[in-house]
Amino acid sequence: MCGIVCYVGRKPAKPILLEGLKRLEYRGYDSAGLAVQDGETIHCERAVGKIVELERRVNGLEMKGTVGIAHTRWATHGRPSEENAHPQRDRDENVFVIHNGIIENYHVLKKKLEKDGIVFRSETDTEVLAHLIALHFDGDLSDAVRKTMAQVEGTFGIGVIHRQTPGQIVVARRGSPLIIGVSDDGHFVASDVSAMVRYTNKVVHLEENELATVTADGFSISTAQAKPVQRSTETVEWRAEDAELNGFPHFMLKEIYEQPAALENAIRGRLEQGEGVPKLGGIMPVWESLKQSRHMVLVACGTSYYAASVGKYIFERLTEIDTEVGLASEFRYRKLNFPPNTFVVAISQSGETADTLAAIKEAKRKGARLIGVVNVVGSSISRETEAGIYNHAGPEIGVASTKNFTSQLTILTLLALLLGRHQNLSLTEGIQAIRALEALPGLIHKALAQANHIEAVSEKYCRCTNWLFLGRKYNYPIALEGALKLKEVSYIHAEGYAAGEMKHGPIALINPEMPTVAIIPLDEMHEKMLSNIHEIKSRKGPVIAIATEGDEKVRDVADDIIEIPPTLDFLYPILTVIPCQLLAYYCAKFLNRDIDKPRNLAKSVTVE
Ligand code: G6P
């Protein structure tokens, strides 16, 4: 949720840290801070609000030093304030700490420290770390951090500097990701590669319960038990320009428009028409068991959960596998009873969502096999799972997920198709599906060509304070996702419903002020959806229909139509979601919302 960036090298640290923070701002943005070290002097500045506030604060200041740590915060313990922002420091201002995660036993530790006369200056759990490290310090910073790690419970990714150990940063992780970046000008440490892709694409991932001492010339990794660890660098495929606006006003819009390319990346090298069987190298390690499996559980959070929910219908359509879908945050409260050879598929853009990670750990404990569908290469979920499929969708910066959703649907379709072809799905159906998948990027372009019309529709309805989204079968989760998108970025209240449930409640809300987005492609649900639209119209509710081009029946009854091109029934969600994304985007734009950084939301939810 929060973002960490550290630098130790040969260049001035301040501009590098500010630039890194801006790239991480999508992870948290209620306050920020940095500390730059020059010999035994450490200059720390913090500010409430977005990174520009911090930038304003430090712009005129001379902050010499080529070593520094920086943090952008999404408050968990303590309101957003300068005192609660990171870096946090100890009483004597020797130790400066930035921290992602939550120290669960901080109350107990704080009480003990207070008893020993330490006065706390913030309401954060992080301050405990600063005091403990200072108390343990006897000349060796990594040793002091290691001793502190042994005392704390919970999750952390931390970066620490000490006045008496100039030229080094000690970092450590448990539950919160940290990545070391290697460049000719020095070393970086960040919670997310996007903070450093401008400078390097050579990275080393820190594993659970490891710490590292990083200097301008090198780094050494060790375990919590002080055992040295050797790890070679990996090359990341993301380029700096992938994480830039490139002329778009917002990342959300840019990423909506990147969907044809993201889909091409998801299918590239994976489609083989001849046999109608996709190739998915990443799942080969578990293939023998997977192809025998008859039980699958798709787990995820947020938008990824709605991708999982569409996935369930696609698996039911293409395979013989009993497929369940689970909200990761609820998973561990359930009495999990997996039949033998059950595969749990974790779906996550970031690969770091705390609840999804916890869900797969629990599933593993109960004997399930694990697969990941993840966008961020090398992320925690990709490491915890036995095998997986990467999205290769490129960095997604807008907090509201868009291109990753359609990419996830594509990957789930490929997986279902592969399994289906080893079960009862015919060659003809396999080839037909592959042809339709290949055509999708072009069809998304067509759907995007409706943007001006969707903008006009959004302008017409954006002042309505309640919206309803309806869909059936494959498009029921799209109704949920459409409502979620609208809520997230425009703050308009919206509900997504299975259209068949409308008579059981939501119909009571229908009035001329409440628009309904009816997702009604030409599939087997068409007639039923049409009846729902008639029911809404007879109660004077405005209807915006997302319909297949040329659908005259819908044209006769809906107030506004947004057309999408035809495709196979189970692929429609990849097209029907595009107008939903654009409606949310344009409504937010007309309402002057902070589209890429909606209030209270964070891109990556790394705490439970
Ligand atoms: C947050 C983001 C959502 C995202 C969800 C799951 O809530 O704001 O956009 O869908 O986390 O994230 P994941 O990285 O696991 O897909």
CSV table of C-alpha atoms in Angstrom, one decimal, residues 6 24 38 49 77 94 100 207 230 271 283 292 328 344 409 433 456 465 476 496 509 525 574-575:
chain,number,residue,atom,x,y,z
A,6,CYS,CA,16.1,4.0,-1.3
A,24,LEU,CA,5.2,4.9,-6.5
A,38,ASP,CA,25.8,13.0,4.1
A,49,GLY,CA,-0.5,15.2,1.0
A,77,HIS,CA,-1.8,3.4,12.1
A,94,ASN,CA,20.4,8.4,14.9
A,100,ASN,CA,5.6,-0.9,4.6
A,207,GLU,CA,13.0,-13.2,-0.1
A,230,GLN,CA,24.0,-15.6,-2.8
A,271,LEU,CA,-1.9,-19.9,-29.6
A,283,ILE,CA,2.2,-24.5,-16.1
A,292,GLN,CA,-6.2,-35.0,-14.2
A,328,ALA,CA,-9.4,-14.3,-0.9
A,344,VAL,CA,-6.2,-23.2,-6.4
A,409,LEU,CA,-9.8,-13.0,-18.7
A,433,ALA,CA,-12.0,-20.3,-29.9
A,456,ALA,CA,-21.4,12.1,-24.3
A,465,THR,CA,-26.1,9.7,-7.8
A,476,TYR,CA,-23.0,-10.8,-14.5
A,496,GLY,CA,-24.0,-4.5,-9.8
A,509,LEU,CA,-35.1,1.7,-6.6
A,525,MET,CA,-29.3,-14.4,-22.3
A,574,ILE,CA,-13.6,-8.8,-22.7
A,575,LEU,CA,-15.6,-6.5,-24.9
